[in-house]
Amino acid sequence: MSTVGTGLHGIVLPPPSPRLRFLVLVQTPVPDGGDPFEVRGDVETLWLDTVGLSQSRNAALLHGKSAFLAFADDDMRLDPGGLMRLADHLAANPDLDFAAGWREGRLPVRGARAERHRLTLRNSGRVCAPELMIRRSAVTERGISFDTGFGKGARYALGEDYVFVADMLRAGLRGEALPVVVGAHEGQSSGEIWHDTAILQARLAVQRRVFGRLAPLVYPLYALKHRRDLGGIRATLRFALGRAG
């Protein structure tokens, strides 16, 4: 779980479970107040001197000890049952390298996405923490990490999870989505912001990073899908042309 400074003292972890261990990564640490989890044997706190969410995620890849690793932020509430279902699915399917559940309130009630399905570049854009669980060895053996140009604290303040999933897929790793709720995001996600120029620029940058030279073909499709979020014909057309704001 990633946090910054005094956010450490606002984290609420699930009760101890024999099948779960927690790695709390603290950036720009504040010395006062100590470590609230030092009394828990299932929690390790790691103090980092880096900046940016993707830097924190990469520290989790480097220092995590479990076979399966999920990612979360300090304003998220985790569902141990959902996390263990993802882990059980990966354990039972050694040909899979990652699995994704859903955040509370986002699980579809009907349609293909409401069932188990394979993840591709086209349908994995919504996957983010705490929904994603990876087979850590499969990722690290291929040298895959989070792109530090994306995510909170970076040049582009969102998209780090989608870029990471895209890199896994391009490396030949396989993933599936399951109709499992793994937690809730208590605060507003950057993915829910649509009327900030910097965020729109970040959305375009994510498309360029994931689709490369094909990105100009993706812009209009993405704009059409999110035309209501973008807020009108003019904003939709601008995005379709690769322009923000």
XYZ file of N, CA and C in Angstrom:
735
model
N 0.848 -1.185 0.000
C 0.000 0.000 0.000
C 0.885 1.236 0.000
N 0.575 2.186 -0.899
C 1.396 3.380 -1.069
C 0.787 4.572 -0.343
N 1.660 5.383 0.275
C 1.201 6.587 0.946
C 2.315 7.625 0.944
N 1.954 8.831 1.343
C 2.909 9.934 1.428
C 2.821 10.556 2.808
N 3.949 10.663 3.492
C 4.028 11.375 4.764
C 3.010 10.942 5.792
N 2.249 11.930 6.305
C 1.300 11.651 7.386
C 0.134 10.788 6.944
N 0.003 10.521 5.638
C -1.041 9.612 5.181
C -0.908 8.233 5.785
N 0.286 7.905 6.265
C 0.515 6.618 6.916
C -0.459 6.394 8.064
N -0.771 7.462 8.793
C -1.608 7.312 9.983
C -3.098 7.284 9.656
N -3.443 7.446 8.389
C -4.842 7.346 7.994
C -5.194 6.018 7.354
N -4.198 5.149 7.187
C -4.442 3.856 6.546
C -5.223 2.933 7.473
N -6.233 2.287 6.908
C -6.997 1.274 7.642
C -6.816 -0.055 6.917
N -6.072 -0.964 7.539
C -5.836 -2.282 6.965
C -6.841 -3.293 7.504
N -7.126 -4.339 6.730
C -7.981 -5.414 7.242
C -7.331 -6.092 8.447
N -8.110 -6.774 9.262
C -7.533 -7.531 10.381
C -6.537 -8.567 9.872
N -5.611 -8.992 10.704
C -4.629 -9.997 10.280
C -5.288 -11.263 9.741
N -4.680 -11.823 8.717
C -5.143 -13.068 8.112
C -3.921 -13.906 7.783
N -3.977 -15.211 7.998
C -2.793 -16.051 7.744
C -2.365 -16.055 6.276
N -3.249 -15.641 5.368
C -2.930 -15.691 3.940
C -2.546 -14.334 3.357
N -2.578 -13.298 4.155
C -2.273 -11.966 3.649
C -1.112 -11.328 4.400
N -0.240 -10.656 3.650
C 0.799 -9.839 4.239
C 0.756 -8.472 3.565
N 1.136 -7.441 4.312
C 1.036 -6.079 3.810
C 2.412 -5.414 3.811
N 2.698 -4.740 2.710
C 3.895 -3.926 2.592
C 3.430 -2.484 2.415
N 3.711 -1.639 3.401
C 3.309 -0.237 3.363
C 4.517 0.595 2.956
N 4.384 1.329 1.867
C 5.490 2.109 1.309
C 5.211 3.587 1.539
N 6.121 4.250 2.248
C 5.920 5.641 2.658
C 6.948 6.528 1.969
N 6.462 7.486 1.168
C 7.339 8.463 0.537
C 7.289 9.781 1.306
N 8.334 10.592 1.160
C 8.505 11.853 1.909
C 8.027 11.664 3.346
N 8.641 10.721 4.066
C 8.145 10.381 5.409
C 8.257 11.527 6.403
N 7.282 11.605 7.277
C 7.288 12.551 8.383
C 7.711 11.796 9.635
N 8.795 12.182 10.316
C 9.322 11.387 11.433
C 8.402 11.334 12.642
N 7.603 12.357 12.877
C 6.769 12.379 14.073
C 5.633 11.364 13.963
N 5.329 10.722 15.048
C 4.189 9.816 15.096
C 4.542 8.357 14.994
N 5.753 8.042 14.496
C 6.179 6.656 14.445
C 5.405 5.833 13.427
N 5.545 4.527 13.563
C 4.913 3.578 12.653
C 3.721 2.940 13.355
N 2.488 3.217 12.919
C 1.316 2.665 13.598
C 1.175 1.159 13.435
N 1.964 0.561 12.531
C 1.815 -0.872 12.269
C 2.965 -1.702 12.838
N 3.808 -1.097 13.649
C 4.968 -1.837 14.139
C 4.570 -2.987 15.070
N 3.349 -2.963 15.598
C 2.903 -4.037 16.493
C 2.324 -5.222 15.716
N 2.173 -5.068 14.400
C 1.584 -6.138 13.596
C 2.673 -6.900 12.859
N 2.721 -8.194 13.086
C 3.728 -9.012 12.442
C 3.469 -9.264 10.978
N 2.247 -8.960 10.510
C 1.911 -9.191 9.101
C 2.115 -7.946 8.253
N 2.673 -6.882 8.841
C 2.865 -5.620 8.121
C 4.335 -5.218 8.164
N 4.886 -4.896 6.998
C 6.236 -4.330 6.907
C 6.114 -2.920 6.353
N 6.745 -1.966 7.002
C 6.732 -0.587 6.537
C 8.082 -0.253 5.942
N 8.059 0.290 4.734
C 9.291 0.626 4.023
C 9.292 2.122 3.735
N 10.343 2.805 4.177
C 10.459 4.251 4.008
C 11.271 4.537 2.753
N 10.705 5.312 1.832
C 11.321 5.573 0.539
C 11.757 7.031 0.414
N 12.809 7.271 -0.356
C 13.241 8.641 -0.603
C 12.912 9.069 -2.027
N 11.955 8.386 -2.652
C 11.534 8.699 -4.015
C 10.251 9.525 -3.996
N 9.867 10.007 -5.169
C 8.633 10.775 -5.328
C 7.834 10.176 -6.481
N 6.529 10.019 -6.281
C 5.677 9.528 -7.354
C 5.129 8.147 -7.084
N 3.858 7.969 -7.469
C 3.174 6.707 -7.194
C 3.828 5.533 -7.908
N 4.240 5.731 -9.156
C 4.869 4.623 -9.891
C 6.198 4.212 -9.263
N 6.922 5.170 -8.696
C 8.143 4.826 -7.966
C 7.811 3.925 -6.777
N 6.709 4.227 -6.097
C 6.282 3.409 -4.967
C 5.874 2.016 -5.419
N 5.131 1.939 -6.523
C 4.733 0.638 -7.060
C 5.963 -0.199 -7.422
N 6.960 0.442 -7.999
C 8.173 -0.292 -8.376
C 8.927 -0.798 -7.153
N 8.880 -0.035 -6.067
C 9.491 -0.510 -4.820
C 8.762 -1.751 -4.316
N 7.447 -1.794 -4.514
C 6.685 -2.984 -4.123
C 7.120 -4.191 -4.952
N 7.335 -3.994 -6.257
C 7.816 -5.084 -7.103
C 9.169 -5.593 -6.627
N 10.018 -4.671 -6.192
C 11.378 -5.027 -5.797
C 11.428 -5.692 -4.429
N 10.626 -5.197 -3.490
C 10.750 -5.642 -2.110
C 9.648 -6.619 -1.677
N 8.606 -6.784 -2.487
C 7.562 -7.734 -2.116
C 8.099 -9.156 -2.042
N 7.568 -9.927 -1.130
C 8.066 -11.288 -0.916
C 7.051 -12.361 -1.292
N 5.810 -11.995 -1.493
C 4.767 -12.981 -1.791
C 4.775 -13.345 -3.274
N 4.254 -14.522 -3.568
C 4.168 -14.956 -4.963
C 3.215 -14.078 -5.756
N 2.148 -13.621 -5.107
C 1.162 -12.774 -5.754
C 1.146 -11.415 -5.067
N 1.036 -10.372 -5.870
C 1.141 -9.017 -5.347
C 0.004 -8.164 -5.888
N -0.693 -7.477 -4.985
C -1.729 -6.516 -5.363
C -1.282 -5.130 -4.927
N -1.852 -4.106 -5.555
C -1.452 -2.728 -5.296
C -2.632 -1.941 -4.731
N -2.334 -1.019 -3.819
C -3.389 -0.190 -3.233
C -2.807 1.133 -2.775
N -3.697 2.108 -2.564
C -3.311 3.418 -2.048
C -3.919 3.624 -0.669
N -3.474 4.682 0.019
C -3.856 4.845 1.416
C -5.316 5.201 1.648
N -6.058 5.572 0.587
C -7.481 5.890 0.757
C -8.377 4.768 0.261
N -7.830 3.553 0.195
C -8.591 2.409 -0.269
C -8.907 1.453 0.868
N -10.062 0.832 0.759
C -10.466 -0.192 1.724
C -10.425 -1.536 0.999
N -9.649 -2.466 1.529
C -9.439 -3.748 0.874
C -10.424 -4.798 1.371
N -10.803 -5.703 0.474
C -11.680 -6.829 0.800
C -10.833 -8.100 0.771
N -10.458 -8.635 1.926
C -9.587 -9.820 1.951
C -10.163 -10.994 1.181
N -11.478 -11.197 1.267
C -12.087 -12.317 0.554
C -11.893 -12.203 -0.949
N -12.086 -11.000 -1.498
C -11.890 -10.802 -2.924
C -10.446 -10.982 -3.331
N -9.524 -10.463 -2.528
C -8.109 -10.628 -2.833
C -7.707 -12.103 -2.832
N -8.217 -12.856 -1.894
C -7.867 -14.281 -1.830
C -8.474 -15.056 -2.991
N -9.636 -14.613 -3.490
C -10.204 -15.267 -4.668
C -9.328 -15.035 -5.900
N -8.771 -13.834 -6.029
C -7.841 -13.596 -7.128
C -6.598 -14.469 -6.990
N -6.069 -14.558 -5.770
C -4.881 -15.377 -5.538
C -5.157 -16.847 -5.828
N -6.318 -17.323 -5.407
C -6.689 -18.721 -5.666
C -6.793 -18.983 -7.169
N -7.317 -17.999 -7.906
C -7.456 -18.172 -9.349
C -6.087 -18.249 -10.021
N -5.171 -17.400 -9.605
C -3.824 -17.454 -10.170
C -3.119 -18.756 -9.802
N -3.316 -19.208 -8.573
C -2.682 -20.452 -8.140
C -3.213 -21.649 -8.922
N -4.495 -21.616 -9.253
C -5.123 -22.728 -9.969
C -4.880 -22.668 -11.472
N -4.364 -21.540 -11.961
C -4.135 -21.374 -13.403
C -2.717 -20.854 -13.634
N -1.735 -21.743 -13.608
C -0.333 -21.309 -13.726
C 0.002 -20.658 -15.058
N -0.872 -20.774 -16.054
C -0.634 -20.101 -17.331
C -1.041 -18.639 -17.296
N -1.691 -18.210 -16.212
C -2.071 -16.810 -16.061
C -1.007 -16.066 -15.256
N -0.752 -14.820 -15.650
C 0.272 -14.020 -14.998
C -0.312 -12.876 -14.170
N -1.545 -12.493 -14.439
C -2.197 -11.473 -13.626
C -3.708 -11.631 -13.710
N -4.372 -11.090 -12.712
C -5.830 -11.169 -12.642
C -6.359 -9.852 -12.104
N -7.564 -9.506 -12.512
C -8.166 -8.254 -12.077
C -9.579 -8.499 -11.569
N -9.883 -7.871 -10.442
C -11.244 -7.862 -9.943
C -11.873 -6.509 -10.226
N -12.756 -6.090 -9.338
C -13.465 -4.824 -9.512
C -13.536 -4.091 -8.186
N -13.578 -2.770 -8.280
C -13.845 -1.972 -7.090
C -15.338 -1.985 -6.777
N -15.648 -1.782 -5.521
C -17.035 -1.750 -5.082
C -17.825 -0.715 -5.880
N -18.995 -1.123 -6.368
C -19.847 -0.230 -7.123
C -19.567 -0.196 -8.609
N -18.542 -0.910 -9.073
C -18.177 -0.877 -10.500
C -18.376 -2.217 -11.200
N -18.685 -3.261 -10.459
C -18.862 -4.576 -11.059
C -20.129 -4.599 -11.914
N -20.019 -4.867 -13.215
C -21.206 -4.922 -14.074
C -22.155 -6.050 -13.634
N -23.424 -5.824 -13.824
C -24.415 -6.828 -13.430
C -24.819 -7.708 -14.597
N -24.486 -7.309 -15.817
C -24.823 -8.107 -16.993
C -23.808 -7.832 -18.101
N -23.858 -8.664 -19.123
C -22.954 -8.501 -20.249
C -21.666 -9.279 -20.079
N -20.817 -9.212 -21.115
C -19.585 -9.997 -21.123
C -18.653 -9.622 -19.987
N -18.632 -8.337 -19.621
C -17.708 -7.902 -18.570
C -18.147 -8.362 -17.188
N -19.377 -8.825 -17.058
C -19.852 -9.334 -15.776
C -19.419 -10.774 -15.544
N -18.789 -11.371 -16.541
C -18.304 -12.740 -16.451
C -16.781 -12.756 -16.521
N -16.205 -13.898 -16.219
C -14.765 -14.065 -16.381
C -14.406 -13.837 -17.846
N -13.390 -13.032 -18.116
C -12.988 -12.791 -19.493
C -11.501 -12.440 -19.569
N -10.959 -12.660 -20.719
C -9.529 -12.391 -20.928
C -9.302 -10.892 -21.079
N -8.174 -10.412 -20.555
C -7.846 -9.003 -20.637
C -6.979 -8.725 -21.868
N -7.315 -7.650 -22.572
C -6.598 -7.223 -23.760
C -6.357 -5.714 -23.661
N -5.644 -5.154 -24.644
C -5.438 -3.713 -24.665
C -6.767 -2.966 -24.760
N -7.757 -3.580 -25.381
C -9.030 -2.900 -25.610
C -9.920 -2.849 -24.377
N -9.791 -3.831 -23.487
C -10.749 -3.882 -22.366
C -10.109 -3.739 -20.996
N -8.836 -3.401 -20.941
C -8.162 -3.328 -19.642
C -7.868 -1.902 -19.193
N -8.395 -0.921 -19.890
C -8.131 0.461 -19.529
C -8.704 0.870 -18.190
N -9.721 0.165 -17.736
C -10.342 0.530 -16.457
C -9.623 -0.111 -15.271
N -8.710 -1.057 -15.498
C -8.071 -1.786 -14.403
C -7.138 -0.864 -13.621
N -7.320 -0.792 -12.333
C -6.447 0.032 -11.500
C -6.430 -0.547 -10.086
N -5.578 0.033 -9.238
C -5.526 -0.415 -7.846
C -6.876 -0.116 -7.187
N -7.334 -1.001 -6.300
C -6.710 -2.241 -5.810
C -7.140 -3.483 -6.578
N -7.571 -3.295 -7.842
C -8.172 -4.404 -8.578
C -7.156 -5.393 -9.132
N -5.919 -4.964 -9.322
C -4.937 -5.753 -10.058
C -4.059 -6.591 -9.139
N -3.941 -7.885 -9.475
C -3.018 -8.775 -8.774
C -2.137 -9.455 -9.806
N -0.826 -9.505 -9.538
C 0.122 -10.076 -10.487
C 0.836 -11.284 -9.892
N 1.317 -12.131 -10.785
C 2.265 -13.174 -10.394
C 3.634 -12.496 -10.447
N 4.168 -12.165 -9.299
C 5.318 -11.266 -9.230
C 6.517 -11.779 -10.026
N 6.793 -13.080 -9.972
C 7.960 -13.622 -10.659
C 7.853 -13.446 -12.173
N 6.648 -13.595 -12.721
C 6.463 -13.462 -14.170
C 6.770 -12.048 -14.628
N 6.440 -11.072 -13.794
C 6.659 -9.674 -14.146
C 8.127 -9.293 -13.988
N 8.710 -9.632 -12.860
C 10.093 -9.217 -12.595
C 11.087 -9.943 -13.495
N 10.802 -11.190 -13.841
C 11.713 -11.928 -14.717
C 11.816 -11.295 -16.104
N 10.782 -10.588 -16.515
C 10.786 -9.927 -17.818
C 11.196 -8.460 -17.718
N 11.543 -8.023 -16.517
C 12.006 -6.654 -16.343
C 10.931 -5.595 -16.507
N 9.676 -5.979 -16.300
C 8.572 -5.031 -16.453
C 8.404 -4.241 -15.157
N 8.201 -2.949 -15.288
C 7.973 -2.096 -14.127
C 7.011 -0.987 -14.517
N 6.594 -0.212 -13.534
C 5.700 0.914 -13.803
C 6.484 2.050 -14.442
N 5.906 2.658 -15.453
C 6.514 3.798 -16.129
C 6.410 5.009 -15.210
N 7.542 5.539 -14.775
C 7.541 6.619 -13.788
C 7.123 7.968 -14.373
N 6.812 7.999 -15.653
C 6.267 9.214 -16.238
C 4.769 9.360 -16.020
N 4.142 8.302 -15.466
C 2.696 8.300 -15.265
C 2.365 8.025 -13.802
N 1.221 8.535 -13.364
C 0.776 8.325 -11.987
C 0.945 9.583 -11.154
N 0.276 9.604 -10.042
C 0.324 10.770 -9.159
C 1.767 11.110 -8.799
N 2.109 12.397 -8.908
C 3.467 12.846 -8.617
C 4.388 12.839 -9.818
N 3.880 12.359 -10.967
C 4.684 12.317 -12.192
C 4.205 13.389 -13.165
N 4.828 13.446 -14.312
C 4.433 14.436 -15.330
C 2.968 14.268 -15.698
N 2.550 13.016 -15.885
C 1.152 12.723 -16.206
C 0.529 12.017 -15.009
N -0.519 12.613 -14.452
C -0.989 12.224 -13.117
C -1.923 11.019 -13.084
N -2.055 10.294 -14.168
C -2.886 9.082 -14.151
C -2.365 8.100 -15.189
N -3.019 6.949 -15.271
C -2.725 5.998 -16.326
C -1.637 4.991 -16.055
N -1.023 5.058 -14.863
C 0.118 4.165 -14.606
C -0.279 2.690 -14.632
N -1.489 2.389 -14.165
C -1.911 0.986 -14.121
C -2.189 0.441 -15.524
N -2.860 1.253 -16.361
C -3.149 0.808 -17.727
C -1.858 0.627 -18.518
N -0.924 1.552 -18.388
C 0.356 1.433 -19.074
C 1.078 0.163 -18.620
N 1.024 -0.115 -17.330
C 1.666 -1.312 -16.786
C 1.022 -2.578 -17.350
N -0.306 -2.620 -17.385
C -1.003 -3.775 -17.950
C -0.661 -3.926 -19.431
N -0.620 -2.822 -20.159
C -0.280 -2.874 -21.578
C 1.124 -3.436 -21.780
N 2.059 -3.037 -20.939
C 3.427 -3.553 -21.046
C 3.467 -5.055 -20.758
N 2.665 -5.506 -19.794
C 2.602 -6.940 -19.518
C 2.056 -7.700 -20.718
N 0.984 -7.189 -21.308
C 0.380 -7.859 -22.457
C 1.348 -7.908 -23.635
N 2.055 -6.808 -23.867
C 2.999 -6.781 -24.983
C 4.183 -7.714 -24.749
N 4.473 -8.003 -23.497
C 5.562 -8.931 -23.177
C 5.105 -10.386 -23.260
N 3.834 -10.593 -23.617
C 3.323 -11.950 -23.768
C 2.665 -12.525 -22.532
N 2.511 -11.721 -21.480
C 1.843 -12.212 -20.276
C 0.336 -12.252 -20.496
N -0.338 -13.133 -19.752
C -1.774 -13.338 -19.918
C -2.499 -12.960 -18.640
N -3.649 -12.335 -18.810
C -4.433 -11.939 -17.655
C -5.911 -12.127 -17.886
N -6.657 -12.252 -16.801
C -8.107 -12.390 -16.865
C -8.757 -11.475 -15.839
N -9.989 -11.058 -16.152
C -10.809 -10.315 -15.205
C -11.866 -11.252 -14.639
N -12.104 -11.120 -13.353
C -13.082 -11.968 -12.662
C -14.152 -11.091 -12.022
N -15.388 -11.593 -11.915
C -16.460 -10.841 -11.257
C -16.322 -10.892 -9.738
N -15.258 -10.268 -9.249
C -14.910 -10.311 -7.825
C -14.659 -8.887 -7.338
N -15.246 -8.515 -6.228
C -15.007 -7.208 -5.629
C -13.835 -7.333 -4.663
N -12.818 -6.498 -4.863
C -11.599 -6.613 -4.063
C -11.359 -5.415 -3.146
N -12.210 -4.409 -3.231
C -12.031 -3.257 -2.359
C -12.807 -2.057 -2.842
N -12.629 -0.950 -2.154
C -13.321 0.289 -2.490
C -12.349 1.455 -2.429
N -12.574 2.437 -3.290
C -11.773 3.665 -3.281
C -12.604 4.727 -2.593
N -12.184 5.127 -1.400
C -12.990 6.029 -0.591
C -12.983 7.459 -1.138
N -11.889 7.914 -1.730
C -11.797 9.275 -2.246
C -12.044 9.326 -3.735
N -11.985 10.530 -4.312
C -12.152 10.678 -5.749
C -10.882 10.244 -6.464
N -11.058 9.408 -7.461
C -9.931 8.957 -8.269
C -9.656 9.976 -9.367
N -8.381 10.098 -9.757
C -8.044 10.988 -10.867
C -8.734 10.546 -12.148
N -9.067 9.247 -12.224
C -9.773 8.744 -13.392
C -11.201 9.241 -13.499
N -11.697 9.888 -12.451
C -13.058 10.419 -12.463
C -13.087 11.914 -12.784
N -11.929 12.493 -13.080
C -11.822 13.924 -13.385
C -11.767 14.102 -14.904
N -12.663 14.923 -15.430
C -12.766 15.069 -16.882
C -12.660 16.516 -17.377
N -12.603 17.472 -16.480
C -12.640 18.869 -16.919
C -11.409 19.643 -16.455
N -10.305 18.964 -16.351
C -9.030 19.571 -15.994
C -8.076 19.357 -17.168
N -7.505 20.438 -17.679
C -6.665 20.344 -18.876
C -5.486 19.399 -18.685
N -4.849 19.456 -17.525
C -3.694 18.588 -17.272
C -4.102 17.116 -17.283
N -5.283 16.811 -16.743
C -5.761 15.430 -16.737
C -6.088 14.974 -18.154
N -6.705 15.846 -18.951
C -7.009 15.491 -20.339
C -5.724 15.272 -21.132
N -4.723 16.097 -20.885
C -3.426 15.892 -21.548
C -2.824 14.553 -21.143
N -2.998 14.188 -19.878
C -2.500 12.899 -19.411
C -3.234 11.750 -20.093
N -4.545 11.896 -20.294
C -5.304 10.844 -20.983
C -4.793 10.647 -22.406
N -4.513 11.725 -23.081
C -3.954 11.624 -24.429
C -2.566 10.978 -24.399
N -1.770 11.340 -23.409
C -0.426 10.763 -23.288
C -0.485 9.262 -23.044
N -1.466 8.832 -22.273
C -1.638 7.393 -22.031
C -1.942 6.675 -23.347
N -2.836 7.258 -24.154
C -3.158 6.639 -25.440
C -1.916 6.546 -26.328
N -1.098 7.610 -26.332
C 0.128 7.580 -27.140
C 1.087 6.515 -26.631
N 1.192 6.407 -25.301
C 2.122 5.431 -24.716
C 1.674 4.000 -25.007
N 0.380 3.754 -24.972
C -0.130 2.393 -25.146
C -0.227 2.001 -26.617
N -0.689 2.932 -27.461
C -0.983 2.573 -28.854
C 0.016 3.124 -29.861
N 0.957 3.943 -29.411
C 1.997 4.435 -30.309
C 1.439 5.180 -31.500
N 1.886 4.810 -32.705
C 1.477 5.509 -33.920
C -0.004 5.343 -34.231
N -0.646 4.372 -33.603
C -2.082 4.179 -33.821
C -2.936 5.064 -32.918
N -2.313 5.803 -32.014
C -3.060 6.623 -31.059
C -4.042 7.586 -31.721
N -3.675 8.276 -32.828
C -4.643 9.178 -33.463
C -5.926 8.479 -33.912
N -5.858 7.170 -34.143
C -7.062 6.424 -34.499
C -7.883 6.078 -33.255
N -7.211 6.040 -32.119
C -7.885 5.691 -30.867
C -8.570 6.904 -30.250
N -7.999 8.109 -30.422
C -8.576 9.304 -29.813
C -10.073 9.436 -30.087
N -10.528 9.363 -31.348
C -11.965 9.548 -31.581
C -12.830 8.454 -30.982
N -12.334 7.234 -30.963
C -13.097 6.148 -30.356
C -13.253 6.373 -28.857
N -12.162 6.788 -28.211
C -12.179 7.074 -26.776
C -13.086 8.270 -26.490
N -12.990 9.300 -27.330
C -13.813 10.495 -27.138
C -15.298 10.167 -27.284
N -15.637 9.335 -28.262
C -17.035 8.954 -28.457
C -17.562 8.168 -27.262
N -16.738 7.264 -26.758
C -17.147 6.451 -25.607
C -17.388 7.320 -24.377
N -16.586 8.367 -24.214
C -16.656 9.194 -23.009
C -17.224 10.590 -23.302
N -18.040 10.711 -24.321
C -18.559 12.020 -24.727
C -19.354 12.700 -23.618
N -20.073 11.907 -22.815
C -20.831 12.505 -21.708
C -19.894 13.007 -20.620
N -18.846 12.258 -20.348
C -17.875 12.696 -19.346
C -17.150 13.959 -19.808
N -16.827 14.024 -21.087
C -16.094 15.168 -21.617
C -16.943 16.437 -21.609
N -18.267 16.271 -21.670
C -19.150 17.414 -21.462
C -19.475 18.244 -22.674
N -19.885 17.604 -23.748
C -20.345 18.374 -24.888
C -19.621 18.049 -26.176
N -20.232 18.487 -27.277
C -19.707 18.173 -28.602
C -18.332 18.814 -28.823
N -18.185 20.064 -28.413
C -16.930 20.764 -28.664
C -15.760 20.071 -27.971
N -15.923 19.725 -26.679
C -14.854 19.057 -25.943
C -14.572 17.673 -26.520
N -15.630 16.990 -26.968
C -15.463 15.662 -27.556
C -14.676 15.744 -28.857
N -14.998 16.724 -29.689
C -14.283 16.884 -30.956
C -12.819 17.255 -30.731
N -12.567 18.102 -29.755
C -11.180 18.489 -29.471
C -10.367 17.273 -29.051
N -10.946 16.460 -28.180
C -10.216 15.272 -27.738
C -10.008 14.316 -28.907
N -11.027 14.168 -29.732
C -10.922 13.266 -30.885
C -9.791 13.671 -31.819
N -9.462 14.959 -31.817
C -8.367 15.474 -32.629
C -7.035 15.497 -31.875
N -7.039 14.971 -30.646
C -5.802 14.920 -29.874
C -5.471 16.204 -29.166
N -6.507 16.985 -28.821
C -6.299 18.254 -28.144
C -6.991 18.224 -26.782
N -6.384 18.870 -25.813
C -6.934 18.895 -24.456
C -7.315 20.305 -24.066
N -8.393 20.425 -23.280
C -8.783 21.725 -22.757
C -9.609 22.548 -23.720
